[in-house]
Amino acid sequence: MVETVLKVDGMMCGMCESHVNEVVRKTAQIKKVTSSHTKGETVILSEEPLDLNAIRKAIAETGYTVTDAESKPYEKKGFFSFLKK
């Protein structure tokens, strides 16, 4: 699994979050997407690395701007993950 965090400029409310989430779902094969207008970010979980240029372009077409993107391997954090060291 891969976690991709996009910094998105222009989101002002919950509807903005929904617009960005819908664009990401239509653009890429993903497992989960969540956006936060207060944090100004969208977090995407996917099986494979994403085509960030395609996602940037699709989000830009809806009026928002991706200012930064970072991908890293994702490890699911379980309830007892604090016990693992």
PDB file of N, CA and C in Angstrom:
ATOM      1  N   MET A   1       0.840  -1.186   0.000  1.00  0.00           N
ATOM      2  CA  MET A   1       0.000   0.000   0.000  1.00  0.00           C
ATOM      3  C   MET A   1       0.882   1.245   0.000  1.00  0.00           C
ATOM      4  N   VAL A   2       0.380   2.282  -0.630  1.00  0.00           N
ATOM      5  CA  VAL A   2       1.092   3.557  -0.731  1.00  0.00           C
ATOM      6  C   VAL A   2       0.179   4.658  -0.201  1.00  0.00           C
ATOM      7  N   GLU A   3       0.745   5.515   0.646  1.00  0.00           N
ATOM      8  CA  GLU A   3       0.013   6.682   1.135  1.00  0.00           C
ATOM      9  C   GLU A   3       0.570   7.912   0.430  1.00  0.00           C
ATOM     10  N   THR A   4      -0.318   8.666  -0.214  1.00  0.00           N
ATOM     11  CA  THR A   4       0.069   9.878  -0.911  1.00  0.00           C
ATOM     12  C   THR A   4      -0.633  11.050  -0.243  1.00  0.00           C
ATOM     13  N   VAL A   5       0.138  12.041   0.155  1.00  0.00           N
ATOM     14  CA  VAL A   5      -0.416  13.239   0.784  1.00  0.00           C
ATOM     15  C   VAL A   5      -0.231  14.405  -0.184  1.00  0.00           C
ATOM     16  N   LEU A   6      -1.352  15.026  -0.559  1.00  0.00           N
ATOM     17  CA  LEU A   6      -1.329  16.187  -1.441  1.00  0.00           C
ATOM     18  C   LEU A   6      -1.669  17.423  -0.631  1.00  0.00           C
ATOM     19  N   LYS A   7      -0.904  18.473  -0.779  1.00  0.00           N
ATOM     20  CA  LYS A   7      -1.251  19.772  -0.216  1.00  0.00           C
ATOM     21  C   LYS A   7      -2.078  20.484  -1.278  1.00  0.00           C
ATOM     22  N   VAL A   8      -3.346  20.781  -0.930  1.00  0.00           N
ATOM     23  CA  VAL A   8      -4.280  21.353  -1.902  1.00  0.00           C
ATOM     24  C   VAL A   8      -4.683  22.750  -1.445  1.00  0.00           C
ATOM     25  N   ASP A   9      -4.476  23.722  -2.314  1.00  0.00           N
ATOM     26  CA  ASP A   9      -4.820  25.110  -2.022  1.00  0.00           C
ATOM     27  C   ASP A   9      -6.170  25.432  -2.657  1.00  0.00           C
ATOM     28  N   GLY A  10      -7.025  26.116  -1.896  1.00  0.00           N
ATOM     29  CA  GLY A  10      -8.304  26.559  -2.448  1.00  0.00           C
ATOM     30  C   GLY A  10      -9.523  25.892  -1.833  1.00  0.00           C
ATOM     31  N   MET A  11      -9.340  24.849  -1.032  1.00  0.00           N
ATOM     32  CA  MET A  11     -10.487  24.201  -0.383  1.00  0.00           C
ATOM     33  C   MET A  11     -10.952  25.082   0.777  1.00  0.00           C
ATOM     34  N   MET A  12     -12.256  25.400   0.804  1.00  0.00           N
ATOM     35  CA  MET A  12     -12.787  26.292   1.833  1.00  0.00           C
ATOM     36  C   MET A  12     -13.860  25.643   2.716  1.00  0.00           C
ATOM     37  N   CYS A  13     -14.422  24.510   2.268  1.00  0.00           N
ATOM     38  CA  CYS A  13     -15.537  23.924   3.016  1.00  0.00           C
ATOM     39  C   CYS A  13     -15.640  22.426   2.727  1.00  0.00           C
ATOM     40  N   GLY A  14     -16.630  21.800   3.305  1.00  0.00           N
ATOM     41  CA  GLY A  14     -16.859  20.370   3.101  1.00  0.00           C
ATOM     42  C   GLY A  14     -17.182  20.007   1.658  1.00  0.00           C
ATOM     43  N   MET A  15     -17.876  20.905   0.953  1.00  0.00           N
ATOM     44  CA  MET A  15     -18.186  20.632  -0.454  1.00  0.00           C
ATOM     45  C   MET A  15     -16.911  20.638  -1.291  1.00  0.00           C
ATOM     46  N   CYS A  16     -15.991  21.507  -0.958  1.00  0.00           N
ATOM     47  CA  CYS A  16     -14.705  21.533  -1.656  1.00  0.00           C
ATOM     48  C   CYS A  16     -13.982  20.194  -1.461  1.00  0.00           C
ATOM     49  N   GLU A  17     -14.007  19.687  -0.231  1.00  0.00           N
ATOM     50  CA  GLU A  17     -13.401  18.386   0.063  1.00  0.00           C
ATOM     51  C   GLU A  17     -14.036  17.306  -0.800  1.00  0.00           C
ATOM     52  N   SER A  18     -15.367  17.327  -0.905  1.00  0.00           N
ATOM     53  CA  SER A  18     -16.086  16.337  -1.719  1.00  0.00           C
ATOM     54  C   SER A  18     -15.699  16.426  -3.187  1.00  0.00           C
ATOM     55  N   HIS A  19     -15.552  17.642  -3.703  1.00  0.00           N
ATOM     56  CA  HIS A  19     -15.162  17.826  -5.111  1.00  0.00           C
ATOM     57  C   HIS A  19     -13.792  17.205  -5.367  1.00  0.00           C
ATOM     58  N   VAL A  20     -12.835  17.493  -4.486  1.00  0.00           N
ATOM     59  CA  VAL A  20     -11.483  16.962  -4.658  1.00  0.00           C
ATOM     60  C   VAL A  20     -11.493  15.441  -4.551  1.00  0.00           C
ATOM     61  N   ASN A  21     -12.212  14.901  -3.560  1.00  0.00           N
ATOM     62  CA  ASN A  21     -12.293  13.450  -3.394  1.00  0.00           C
ATOM     63  C   ASN A  21     -12.872  12.777  -4.637  1.00  0.00           C
ATOM     64  N   GLU A  22     -13.922  13.360  -5.196  1.00  0.00           N
ATOM     65  CA  GLU A  22     -14.574  12.780  -6.373  1.00  0.00           C
ATOM     66  C   GLU A  22     -13.634  12.784  -7.577  1.00  0.00           C
ATOM     67  N   VAL A  23     -12.895  13.869  -7.756  1.00  0.00           N
ATOM     68  CA  VAL A  23     -11.937  13.960  -8.868  1.00  0.00           C
ATOM     69  C   VAL A  23     -10.860  12.892  -8.717  1.00  0.00           C
ATOM     70  N   VAL A  24     -10.351  12.708  -7.503  1.00  0.00           N
ATOM     71  CA  VAL A  24      -9.307  11.701  -7.273  1.00  0.00           C
ATOM     72  C   VAL A  24      -9.850  10.305  -7.569  1.00  0.00           C
ATOM     73  N   ARG A  25     -11.084  10.017  -7.116  1.00  0.00           N
ATOM     74  CA  ARG A  25     -11.688   8.696  -7.368  1.00  0.00           C
ATOM     75  C   ARG A  25     -11.848   8.422  -8.869  1.00  0.00           C
ATOM     76  N   LYS A  26     -12.187   9.451  -9.632  1.00  0.00           N
ATOM     77  CA  LYS A  26     -12.386   9.283 -11.077  1.00  0.00           C
ATOM     78  C   LYS A  26     -11.068   9.193 -11.837  1.00  0.00           C
ATOM     79  N   THR A  27      -9.992   9.741 -11.264  1.00  0.00           N
ATOM     80  CA  THR A  27      -8.714   9.828 -11.961  1.00  0.00           C
ATOM     81  C   THR A  27      -7.823   8.614 -11.727  1.00  0.00           C
ATOM     82  N   ALA A  28      -7.901   8.001 -10.542  1.00  0.00           N
ATOM     83  CA  ALA A  28      -6.944   6.946 -10.195  1.00  0.00           C
ATOM     84  C   ALA A  28      -7.637   5.768  -9.509  1.00  0.00           C
ATOM     85  N   GLN A  29      -6.976   4.613  -9.572  1.00  0.00           N
ATOM     86  CA  GLN A  29      -7.426   3.417  -8.854  1.00  0.00           C
ATOM     87  C   GLN A  29      -6.952   3.559  -7.417  1.00  0.00           C
ATOM     88  N   ILE A  30      -7.876   3.820  -6.511  1.00  0.00           N
ATOM     89  CA  ILE A  30      -7.500   4.051  -5.119  1.00  0.00           C
ATOM     90  C   ILE A  30      -8.320   3.175  -4.187  1.00  0.00           C
ATOM     91  N   LYS A  31      -7.845   3.039  -2.956  1.00  0.00           N
ATOM     92  CA  LYS A  31      -8.574   2.330  -1.906  1.00  0.00           C
ATOM     93  C   LYS A  31      -9.404   3.307  -1.075  1.00  0.00           C
ATOM     94  N   LYS A  32      -8.788   4.473  -0.755  1.00  0.00           N
ATOM     95  CA  LYS A  32      -9.441   5.432   0.134  1.00  0.00           C
ATOM     96  C   LYS A  32      -8.896   6.827  -0.133  1.00  0.00           C
ATOM     97  N   VAL A  33      -9.763   7.827   0.007  1.00  0.00           N
ATOM     98  CA  VAL A  33      -9.328   9.220  -0.104  1.00  0.00           C
ATOM     99  C   VAL A  33     -10.077  10.040   0.935  1.00  0.00           C
ATOM    100  N   THR A  34      -9.345  10.902   1.627  1.00  0.00           N
ATOM    101  CA  THR A  34      -9.955  11.838   2.571  1.00  0.00           C
ATOM    102  C   THR A  34      -9.296  13.196   2.389  1.00  0.00           C
ATOM    103  N   SER A  35     -10.116  14.233   2.476  1.00  0.00           N
ATOM    104  CA  SER A  35      -9.603  15.600   2.348  1.00  0.00           C
ATOM    105  C   SER A  35      -9.992  16.398   3.574  1.00  0.00           C
ATOM    106  N   SER A  36      -9.180  17.386   3.887  1.00  0.00           N
ATOM    107  CA  SER A  36      -9.458  18.297   4.995  1.00  0.00           C
ATOM    108  C   SER A  36      -9.176  19.722   4.535  1.00  0.00           C
ATOM    109  N   HIS A  37     -10.223  20.550   4.502  1.00  0.00           N
ATOM    110  CA  HIS A  37      -9.997  21.940   4.095  1.00  0.00           C
ATOM    111  C   HIS A  37      -9.272  22.723   5.178  1.00  0.00           C
ATOM    112  N   THR A  38      -9.427  22.313   6.448  1.00  0.00           N
ATOM    113  CA  THR A  38      -8.726  23.018   7.524  1.00  0.00           C
ATOM    114  C   THR A  38      -7.222  22.755   7.487  1.00  0.00           C
ATOM    115  N   LYS A  39      -6.830  21.528   7.120  1.00  0.00           N
ATOM    116  CA  LYS A  39      -5.411  21.198   6.989  1.00  0.00           C
ATOM    117  C   LYS A  39      -4.876  21.534   5.600  1.00  0.00           C
ATOM    118  N   GLY A  40      -5.780  21.677   4.639  1.00  0.00           N
ATOM    119  CA  GLY A  40      -5.365  21.954   3.273  1.00  0.00           C
ATOM    120  C   GLY A  40      -4.689  20.771   2.623  1.00  0.00           C
ATOM    121  N   GLU A  41      -5.190  19.556   2.943  1.00  0.00           N
ATOM    122  CA  GLU A  41      -4.543  18.374   2.376  1.00  0.00           C
ATOM    123  C   GLU A  41      -5.539  17.284   2.027  1.00  0.00           C
ATOM    124  N   THR A  42      -5.095  16.417   1.138  1.00  0.00           N
ATOM    125  CA  THR A  42      -5.841  15.230   0.724  1.00  0.00           C
ATOM    126  C   THR A  42      -4.919  14.035   0.905  1.00  0.00           C
ATOM    127  N   VAL A  43      -5.425  13.001   1.575  1.00  0.00           N
ATOM    128  CA  VAL A  43      -4.646  11.786   1.817  1.00  0.00           C
ATOM    129  C   VAL A  43      -5.274  10.661   1.008  1.00  0.00           C
ATOM    130  N   ILE A  44      -4.450   9.987   0.206  1.00  0.00           N
ATOM    131  CA  ILE A  44      -4.916   8.931  -0.690  1.00  0.00           C
ATOM    132  C   ILE A  44      -4.183   7.640  -0.357  1.00  0.00           C
ATOM    133  N   LEU A  45      -4.936   6.551  -0.224  1.00  0.00           N
ATOM    134  CA  LEU A  45      -4.352   5.224  -0.055  1.00  0.00           C
ATOM    135  C   LEU A  45      -4.602   4.439  -1.337  1.00  0.00           C
ATOM    136  N   SER A  46      -3.543   3.814  -1.852  1.00  0.00           N
ATOM    137  CA  SER A  46      -3.654   3.047  -3.091  1.00  0.00           C
ATOM    138  C   SER A  46      -2.738   1.834  -3.035  1.00  0.00           C
ATOM    139  N   GLU A  47      -3.033   0.860  -3.877  1.00  0.00           N
ATOM    140  CA  GLU A  47      -2.199  -0.337  -3.950  1.00  0.00           C
ATOM    141  C   GLU A  47      -0.859  -0.040  -4.622  1.00  0.00           C
ATOM    142  N   GLU A  48      -0.904   0.797  -5.655  1.00  0.00           N
ATOM    143  CA  GLU A  48       0.279   1.116  -6.451  1.00  0.00           C
ATOM    144  C   GLU A  48       0.560   2.617  -6.378  1.00  0.00           C
ATOM    145  N   PRO A  49       1.794   3.034  -6.659  1.00  0.00           N
ATOM    146  CA  PRO A  49       2.078   4.471  -6.734  1.00  0.00           C
ATOM    147  C   PRO A  49       1.191   5.145  -7.784  1.00  0.00           C
ATOM    148  N   LEU A  50       0.792   6.381  -7.511  1.00  0.00           N
ATOM    149  CA  LEU A  50      -0.125   7.102  -8.387  1.00  0.00           C
ATOM    150  C   LEU A  50       0.615   7.944  -9.416  1.00  0.00           C
ATOM    151  N   ASP A  51      -0.094   8.249 -10.509  1.00  0.00           N
ATOM    152  CA  ASP A  51       0.418   9.192 -11.503  1.00  0.00           C
ATOM    153  C   ASP A  51       0.083  10.587 -10.985  1.00  0.00           C
ATOM    154  N   LEU A  52       1.027  11.189 -10.285  1.00  0.00           N
ATOM    155  CA  LEU A  52       0.772  12.481  -9.635  1.00  0.00           C
ATOM    156  C   LEU A  52       0.493  13.601 -10.631  1.00  0.00           C
ATOM    157  N   ASN A  53       1.104  13.536 -11.804  1.00  0.00           N
ATOM    158  CA  ASN A  53       0.844  14.571 -12.803  1.00  0.00           C
ATOM    159  C   ASN A  53      -0.610  14.548 -13.264  1.00  0.00           C
ATOM    160  N   ALA A  54      -1.165  13.353 -13.459  1.00  0.00           N
ATOM    161  CA  ALA A  54      -2.566  13.232 -13.881  1.00  0.00           C
ATOM    162  C   ALA A  54      -3.506  13.742 -12.784  1.00  0.00           C
ATOM    163  N   ILE A  55      -3.181  13.429 -11.530  1.00  0.00           N
ATOM    164  CA  ILE A  55      -4.025  13.885 -10.422  1.00  0.00           C
ATOM    165  C   ILE A  55      -3.927  15.394 -10.262  1.00  0.00           C
ATOM    166  N   ARG A  56      -2.711  15.938 -10.364  1.00  0.00           N
ATOM    167  CA  ARG A  56      -2.543  17.400 -10.285  1.00  0.00           C
ATOM    168  C   ARG A  56      -3.378  18.105 -11.354  1.00  0.00           C
ATOM    169  N   LYS A  57      -3.321  17.584 -12.571  1.00  0.00           N
ATOM    170  CA  LYS A  57      -4.044  18.192 -13.686  1.00  0.00           C
ATOM    171  C   LYS A  57      -5.552  18.110 -13.465  1.00  0.00           C
ATOM    172  N   ALA A  58      -6.043  16.952 -13.035  1.00  0.00           N
ATOM    173  CA  ALA A  58      -7.477  16.779 -12.820  1.00  0.00           C
ATOM    174  C   ALA A  58      -7.981  17.702 -11.708  1.00  0.00           C
ATOM    175  N   ILE A  59      -7.213  17.830 -10.627  1.00  0.00           N
ATOM    176  CA  ILE A  59      -7.610  18.715  -9.529  1.00  0.00           C
ATOM    177  C   ILE A  59      -7.565  20.173  -9.993  1.00  0.00           C
ATOM    178  N   ALA A  60      -6.553  20.536 -10.770  1.00  0.00           N
ATOM    179  CA  ALA A  60      -6.439  21.904 -11.283  1.00  0.00           C
ATOM    180  C   ALA A  60      -7.633  22.276 -12.162  1.00  0.00           C
ATOM    181  N   GLU A  61      -8.151  21.302 -12.901  1.00  0.00           N
ATOM    182  CA  GLU A  61      -9.300  21.564 -13.774  1.00  0.00           C
ATOM    183  C   GLU A  61     -10.562  21.883 -12.980  1.00  0.00           C
ATOM    184  N   THR A  62     -10.600  21.524 -11.693  1.00  0.00           N
ATOM    185  CA  THR A  62     -11.765  21.834 -10.861  1.00  0.00           C
ATOM    186  C   THR A  62     -11.587  23.139 -10.085  1.00  0.00           C
ATOM    187  N   GLY A  63     -10.430  23.794 -10.247  1.00  0.00           N
ATOM    188  CA  GLY A  63     -10.223  25.093  -9.632  1.00  0.00           C
ATOM    189  C   GLY A  63      -9.364  25.087  -8.378  1.00  0.00           C
ATOM    190  N   TYR A  64      -8.793  23.952  -8.031  1.00  0.00           N
ATOM    191  CA  TYR A  64      -7.927  23.853  -6.854  1.00  0.00           C
ATOM    192  C   TYR A  64      -6.492  23.652  -7.329  1.00  0.00           C
ATOM    193  N   THR A  65      -5.524  23.923  -6.466  1.00  0.00           N
ATOM    194  CA  THR A  65      -4.126  23.823  -6.838  1.00  0.00           C
ATOM    195  C   THR A  65      -3.395  22.878  -5.892  1.00  0.00           C
ATOM    196  N   VAL A  66      -2.707  21.887  -6.459  1.00  0.00           N
ATOM    197  CA  VAL A  66      -1.862  21.002  -5.665  1.00  0.00           C
ATOM    198  C   VAL A  66      -0.508  21.683  -5.552  1.00  0.00           C
ATOM    199  N   THR A  67      -0.138  22.051  -4.325  1.00  0.00           N
ATOM    200  CA  THR A  67       1.117  22.772  -4.121  1.00  0.00           C
ATOM    201  C   THR A  67       2.271  21.842  -3.769  1.00  0.00           C
ATOM    202  N   ASP A  68       1.961  20.638  -3.259  1.00  0.00           N
ATOM    203  CA  ASP A  68       3.005  19.696  -2.875  1.00  0.00           C
ATOM    204  C   ASP A  68       2.413  18.296  -2.862  1.00  0.00           C
ATOM    205  N   ALA A  69       3.246  17.306  -3.114  1.00  0.00           N
ATOM    206  CA  ALA A  69       2.803  15.912  -3.085  1.00  0.00           C
ATOM    207  C   ALA A  69       3.925  15.046  -2.538  1.00  0.00           C
ATOM    208  N   GLU A  70       3.549  14.088  -1.676  1.00  0.00           N
ATOM    209  CA  GLU A  70       4.535  13.195  -1.074  1.00  0.00           C
ATOM    210  C   GLU A  70       3.927  11.796  -0.983  1.00  0.00           C
ATOM    211  N   SER A  71       4.679  10.811  -1.444  1.00  0.00           N
ATOM    212  CA  SER A  71       4.235   9.415  -1.363  1.00  0.00           C
ATOM    213  C   SER A  71       5.201   8.637  -0.486  1.00  0.00           C
ATOM    214  N   LYS A  72       4.645   7.699   0.286  1.00  0.00           N
ATOM    215  CA  LYS A  72       5.477   6.836   1.131  1.00  0.00           C
ATOM    216  C   LYS A  72       4.750   5.523   1.355  1.00  0.00           C
ATOM    217  N   PRO A  73       5.471   4.462   1.678  1.00  0.00           N
ATOM    218  CA  PRO A  73       4.823   3.188   1.993  1.00  0.00           C
ATOM    219  C   PRO A  73       3.892   3.371   3.198  1.00  0.00           C
ATOM    220  N   TYR A  74       2.747   2.689   3.145  1.00  0.00           N
ATOM    221  CA  TYR A  74       1.746   2.816   4.204  1.00  0.00           C
ATOM    222  C   TYR A  74       1.704   1.547   5.035  1.00  0.00           C
ATOM    223  N   GLU A  75       1.760   1.722   6.345  1.00  0.00           N
ATOM    224  CA  GLU A  75       1.583   0.602   7.256  1.00  0.00           C
ATOM    225  C   GLU A  75       0.333   0.859   8.065  1.00  0.00           C
ATOM    226  N   LYS A  76      -0.585  -0.087   8.013  1.00  0.00           N
ATOM    227  CA  LYS A  76      -1.827   0.063   8.767  1.00  0.00           C
ATOM    228  C   LYS A  76      -1.507   0.054  10.256  1.00  0.00           C
ATOM    229  N   LYS A  77      -2.081   0.999  10.957  1.00  0.00           N
ATOM    230  CA  LYS A  77      -1.876   1.096  12.395  1.00  0.00           C
ATOM    231  C   LYS A  77      -3.066   0.453  13.094  1.00  0.00           C
ATOM    232  N   GLY A  78      -2.813  -0.675  13.724  1.00  0.00           N
ATOM    233  CA  GLY A  78      -3.864  -1.386  14.432  1.00  0.00           C
ATOM    234  C   GLY A  78      -4.063  -0.829  15.829  1.00  0.00           C
ATOM    235  N   PHE A  79      -5.046  -1.354  16.520  1.00  0.00           N
ATOM    236  CA  PHE A  79      -5.382  -0.897  17.865  1.00  0.00           C
ATOM    237  C   PHE A  79      -4.222  -1.069  18.835  1.00  0.00           C
ATOM    238  N   PHE A  80      -3.477  -2.157  18.677  1.00  0.00           N
ATOM    239  CA  PHE A  80      -2.369  -2.439  19.593  1.00  0.00           C
ATOM    240  C   PHE A  80      -1.004  -2.100  18.992  1.00  0.00           C
ATOM    241  N   SER A  81      -0.969  -1.230  18.002  1.00  0.00           N
ATOM    242  CA  SER A  81       0.295  -0.904  17.339  1.00  0.00           C
ATOM    243  C   SER A  81       1.284  -0.238  18.288  1.00  0.00           C
ATOM    244  N   PHE A  82       0.789   0.379  19.358  1.00  0.00           N
ATOM    245  CA  PHE A  82       1.694   1.028  20.297  1.00  0.00           C
ATOM    246  C   PHE A  82       2.550   0.024  21.055  1.00  0.00           C
ATOM    247  N   LEU A  83       2.158  -1.252  21.051  1.00  0.00           N
ATOM    248  CA  LEU A  83       2.926  -2.292  21.729  1.00  0.00           C
ATOM    249  C   LEU A  83       4.141  -2.738  20.921  1.00  0.00           C
ATOM    250  N   LYS A  84       4.098  -2.544  19.605  1.00  0.00           N
ATOM    251  CA  LYS A  84       5.194  -2.971  18.737  1.00  0.00           C
ATOM    252  C   LYS A  84       6.297  -1.925  18.765  1.00  0.00           C
ATOM    253  N   LYS A  85       7.488  -2.385  19.068  1.00  0.00           N
ATOM    254  CA  LYS A  85       8.630  -1.447  19.084  1.00  0.00           C
ATOM    255  C   LYS A  85       9.836  -2.085  18.474  1.00  0.00           C
TER     256      LYS A  85
END
